[in-house]
Amino acid sequence: MLEFHLSEIDLFGTARARDAQLRGLTRFLPEAEPEPLDKAELLEIESECRRDRLALLDATDEAYRGSTQGRAFSAWLAGAEPAELICTRKGDTSLEDVHRYIVRDAVQWLALWLAGYRRDPLWHAIAKAVASMAVLDDVVVPPQDVAGGVHRLGDESLGEVLDRVKALGGDRDARWLAHAYQETLFSARIQFYEKWSTAAPDMAPPGHLDAIQAYVREPDVLRASVVRTYAAETLPVLHLIAYYFRLSFDDCDWAAFVSAGVAQTLGMDISKDQYGVGVKEPTNFGVRRDRGERENAHHRTRLHGAFLRLTAHFHDVTDFPGTVYDRYSRVSLSYARLVDRYIERRAMTRLPMDDSLSAVVDDVLTGR
């Protein structure tokens, strides 16, 4: 199901150059058949996590507006140069460069999620929408700038890109796009407060409002994975994929939908951990420097167990939505091998794009 031949276009030139054995993606097959999570229980857990996260965001909103630290960070933000807002730590000095690279990442991700690159306007528009969501991880963006259309990628806001997706999508169900937009606004608040949490001590929020610790301190791996997923933006992206493939919104199996989104996040973290990507980052969800070797090994086992239970919903699926969710849930296991974003993180430096990939990035960024 995850076989993907890389001969259509050279979108993964770096990975191919570094891994001579690369022929495609291999489905992850566990040695033992795991027990799927109960769907009603999963939806209840997700509902509880969302409610708790929203309550924390509301409390953080109040502290940001009313605290000395919040006012200090806001003042810094108002006077910051564009280069100071960049969080990539890969030598980027301009927002234009960051935007080109995040479009590149979106093109590579989407090629994996949709089983290939398609040179058509809708595919390109969805890639730009993905980039508009993902760039919130790479740049400090106040959530009101996302909602108000102030934050732009190229010459479009997220709302404008989604409007273009809708116009190109014809008779597809636009409710998927509306929910993708709302999920992104939710993620934008989290992403912004993660940036605030890593500010200098005189500007950072109180410890109980630390946006990163909100999932790090969760003792249950599944709940922590759900909370982590809200920042990773894998749920709004899955709404776009469902729209692209014309999946039924009314008949959606929301437990399977959530399972795929959370598994996508877990698979990304597992892949990064296996390839030593991001192990020093405060948001790393695999091995942590403040744990001993045995504790880290136990945590890895729990992460893999949660991943297998989430993806067990898609074993031997025959319906089309199930195959879409299955691909999305598992493909992130190969990110650190294939996607330039993660290959770059090993040395924390940017890699050049070849002409084929650069041309696609230009077309996506300019709306062609």
C-alpha positions in Angstrom: 0.0 0.0 0.0 2.9 2.4 0.7 4.9 1.5 -2.3 5.9 4.7 -4.0 8.3 4.9 -6.9 10.4 8.0 -7.0 10.8 8.2 -10.7 8.0 10.6 -11.5 10.0 13.7 -10.6 13.2 14.3 -8.6 11.5 15.6 -5.5 13.7 13.5 -3.2 17.1 14.0 -4.7 18.9 14.4 -1.4 17.5 11.2 0.1 18.3 9.2 -3.1 21.9 10.5 -3.1 22.4 9.6 0.5 20.7 6.2 0.5 21.7 4.0 -2.5 19.3 1.2 -1.3 16.3 3.4 -1.4 13.6 2.0 -3.8 10.4 3.1 -2.2 8.5 3.0 1.0 8.0 -0.2 2.9 4.9 -1.0 4.9 5.6 -1.3 8.6 4.6 -4.8 9.6 4.7 -5.6 13.4 5.7 -9.1 14.6 2.5 -9.4 16.6 -1.0 -8.3 15.8 -1.8 -5.4 18.2 -5.2 -4.8 19.7 -6.9 -1.8 18.2 -7.9 1.0 20.4 -11.6 1.1 21.2 -13.1 3.8 18.9 -15.5 5.2 21.4 -12.7 5.4 24.0 -10.4 7.1 21.6 -12.9 9.8 20.7 -13.6 10.4 24.4 -9.9 10.8 25.1 -9.5 13.2 22.2 -12.5 15.2 23.4 -11.1 15.4 26.9 -7.6 16.4 25.6 -9.1 19.1 23.3 -11.2 20.5 26.2 -8.2 20.6 28.5 -5.9 22.1 25.9 -8.5 24.8 25.1 -8.8 25.6 28.8 -5.0 26.0 29.0 -5.0 28.2 25.9 -7.7 30.4 27.4 -5.7 30.8 30.6 -2.5 31.5 28.6 -4.4 34.1 26.6 -5.3 35.9 29.8 -1.7 35.7 31.1 -0.2 36.9 27.9 -2.5 40.0 27.9 -2.1 40.7 31.6 1.3 39.6 32.8 4.6 41.5 32.8 6.2 38.7 30.8 3.5 38.7 28.2 3.7 42.4 27.7 7.5 42.1 27.4 7.2 39.4 24.7 4.5 41.4 22.9 6.8 44.5 22.9 9.7 42.4 21.6 7.5 41.0 18.9 6.3 44.4 17.8 9.9 45.6 17.3 11.5 42.4 16.0 13.1 42.3 12.6 11.8 39.6 10.2 15.0 37.5 10.7 14.4 37.5 14.4 11.1 35.7 14.0 12.7 32.7 12.3 12.9 29.6 14.4 14.4 27.1 11.9 18.0 27.4 13.3 19.3 26.4 9.8 20.9 29.6 8.9 17.9 31.2 7.3 18.1 35.0 7.2 14.9 36.0 5.3 11.3 35.0 5.5 11.3 34.5 1.7 13.9 31.7 2.1 11.8 30.1 4.9 8.7 30.3 2.7 10.5 28.6 -0.2 11.8 25.8 2.0 8.4 25.2 3.7 6.8 24.9 0.3 9.5 22.4 -0.7 8.6 20.4 2.5 4.9 20.6 1.7 5.5 19.3 -1.9 7.5 16.4 -0.6 5.0 15.6 2.2 2.1 15.8 -0.2 3.8 13.6 -2.8 4.0 10.9 0.0 0.5 11.4 1.3 -1.2 11.3 -2.1 1.0 8.6 -3.6 2.7 10.8 -6.2 3.2 14.3 -7.6 0.5 15.7 -9.8 1.1 18.8 -11.9 -2.4 20.2 -11.6 -3.7 23.4 -10.1 -5.6 21.7 -7.3 -2.6 19.7 -6.2 -0.5 22.8 -6.2 -3.1 24.8 -4.2 -3.3 22.1 -1.5 0.5 22.0 -1.3 0.5 25.8 -0.6 -2.3 25.3 2.0 -0.2 22.7 3.7 2.9 25.1 3.6 0.7 27.9 5.0 -0.1 25.7 8.0 3.3 24.2 8.5 5.2 27.5 8.4 3.7 28.3 11.8 6.2 25.9 13.2 9.1 27.8 11.6 8.2 31.4 12.3 6.7 33.3 15.2 3.2 34.2 14.1 0.6 35.7 16.4 -2.6 33.7 15.9 -4.6 36.8 15.3 -2.4 37.4 12.2 -3.5 34.0 10.9 -7.1 34.6 11.5 -7.1 38.1 10.2 -5.2 37.3 7.0 -2.2 39.5 8.0 0.2 36.5 7.8 0.8 35.5 4.2 2.8 33.0 2.3 3.8 34.7 -1.0 0.8 36.9 -1.8 -1.9 34.8 -0.1 -3.2 34.3 3.4 -4.3 30.8 4.5 -7.9 31.8 4.0 -7.3 33.0 0.5 -5.4 29.8 -0.4 -8.3 27.7 0.9 -10.7 29.8 -1.1 -8.6 29.0 -4.2 -8.6 25.3 -3.2 -12.4 25.5 -3.0 -12.8 27.2 -6.4 -10.5 24.5 -8.0 -12.2 21.6 -6.2 -15.5 21.9 -8.0 -18.3 20.0 -6.3 -16.2 18.6 -3.4 -17.6 19.1 0.1 -16.2 22.4 1.4 -16.9 21.5 5.0 -13.5 19.7 5.0 -11.9 23.0 4.2 -13.8 24.9 6.9 -12.7 22.4 9.5 -9.1 22.5 8.3 -9.2 26.2 8.8 -10.6 26.0 12.3 -8.1 23.3 13.3 -5.3 25.5 12.0 -6.4 28.4 14.1 -6.3 26.0 17.1 -2.8 24.9 16.2 -1.7 28.5 15.6 -2.5 29.4 19.2 -0.4 26.5 20.4 2.5 27.2 18.1 2.6 30.8 19.2 2.6 29.9 22.9 5.3 27.3 22.3 7.5 30.1 21.0 6.6 32.2 24.0 7.5 29.3 26.3 11.1 29.3 24.9 11.6 33.0 25.3 14.2 34.5 27.7 13.3 34.1 31.4 12.1 37.7 31.8 9.6 37.2 28.9 8.6 33.5 29.3 5.3 32.5 30.8 4.9 30.8 34.3 5.9 27.2 34.3 2.3 25.9 34.6 1.5 27.6 31.3 4.5 26.2 29.4 2.9 25.1 26.1 5.6 22.5 25.5 5.3 20.9 28.9 1.6 20.5 28.3 2.3 17.3 26.5 5.7 16.4 27.9 4.2 16.2 31.4 1.3 13.9 30.3 2.0 10.6 32.0 -0.1 8.6 29.5 1.6 8.2 26.1 -1.7 8.1 24.1 -3.0 11.3 25.7 0.4 13.0 25.3 0.4 11.9 21.6 -3.1 13.4 21.1 -2.0 16.7 22.7 1.2 16.7 20.7 -0.8 16.2 17.5 -2.6 19.5 18.0 0.7 21.4 17.6 1.9 19.1 14.7 -1.1 20.1 12.5 -1.6 16.6 11.1 -5.4 16.9 11.7 -6.0 19.9 9.5 -3.8 18.4 6.8 -5.9 15.2 6.9 -9.0 17.3 6.3 -7.3 18.6 3.1 -6.5 15.1 2.0 -10.0 13.9 2.6 -11.2 16.9 0.5 -8.8 16.0 -2.3 -10.0 12.4 -2.4 -13.7 13.3 -2.1 -14.2 11.4 1.1 -17.6 11.7 2.6 -17.8 14.2 5.4 -21.2 12.9 6.6 -20.1 9.2 6.7 -16.6 9.9 8.1 -15.4 7.4 10.7 -14.0 10.1 13.0 -12.3 7.6 15.3 -10.3 6.3 12.3 -9.7 9.9 11.2 -8.2 10.8 14.6 -6.3 7.5 14.7 -4.6 8.4 11.4 -3.8 11.9 12.5 -2.2 10.9 15.8 -0.4 8.0 14.2 1.1 10.4 11.6 2.5 12.5 14.5 3.8 9.5 16.3 5.4 8.0 13.2 7.2 11.3 12.5 8.6 11.3 16.1 9.6 7.7 15.8 11.3 8.3 12.5 13.2 11.4 13.9 14.3 9.4 16.9 15.6 6.5 14.8 17.7 8.8 12.7 18.9 11.1 15.5 16.9 14.1 14.3 15.9 16.7 16.9 17.1 14.8 20.0 18.2 18.0 21.6 15.0 19.9 20.9 12.6 20.6 23.8 9.7 19.4 21.7 11.3 16.0 20.9 8.9 13.3 21.8 11.2 10.3 21.7 14.5 10.0 23.5 15.1 12.8 26.0 18.4 14.0 27.5 17.0 14.3 31.0 16.1 10.5 31.1 18.4 7.6 31.7 19.0 4.9 29.0 16.5 2.4 30.5 13.8 5.1 30.9 14.2 6.2 27.3 14.1 2.6 26.1 10.9 2.0 28.0 9.4 5.2 26.6 10.3 4.2 23.1 8.5 0.9 23.6 5.4 2.7 24.8 5.5 5.1 21.8 5.7 2.2 19.4 2.9 0.4 21.2 0.6 3.4 20.9 1.5 3.7 17.2 0.7 0.1 16.5 -2.6 0.3 18.4 -3.6 3.3 16.4 -2.7 1.9 13.0 -4.3 -1.5 13.8 -7.5 0.1 12.7 -6.3 0.0 9.1 -4.9 -3.6 8.9 -6.5 -5.3 5.9 -8.8 -2.4 5.1 -10.6 -2.6 1.8 -12.7 0.6 1.8 -11.1 3.7 0.1 -11.2 6.0 3.1 -9.4 3.3 5.1 -6.6 3.0 2.5 -6.2 6.8 2.6 -5.9 6.8 6.4 -3.6 3.8 6.3 -1.1 5.6 4.0 -1.3 8.8 6.0 -0.8 7.0 9.4 2.3 5.1 8.3 4.2 7.1 5.8 5.7 9.4 8.4 7.9 6.5 9.5 10.0 7.3 6.4 10.2 11.1 6.8 13.8 11.2 8.3 15.0 9.1 5.3 13.1 10.9 2.5 12.1 14.5 3.3 14.8 17.1 3.1 13.4 19.0 6.1 14.6 16.2 8.4 17.8 15.4 6.6 18.7 19.0 7.1 18.1 18.8 10.8 20.9 16.3 11.3 23.5 19.0 10.5 21.1 22.0 11.0 21.9 23.5 7.7 20.0 24.0 4.4 20.5 21.8 1.4 20.3 23.0 -2.2 17.3 22.2 -4.4 17.8 20.8 -7.8 16.2 22.4 -10.8 13.2 20.1 -10.9 12.2 20.5 -7.3 12.9 24.3 -7.4 10.6 24.7 -10.4 7.8 22.9 -8.6 8.3 25.1 -5.5 8.1 28.2 -7.7 4.9 27.1 -9.3 3.3 26.3 -5.9 4.4 29.5 -4.3 3.1 31.7 -7.1 -0.1 29.8 -7.5 0.5 28.3 -10.9 
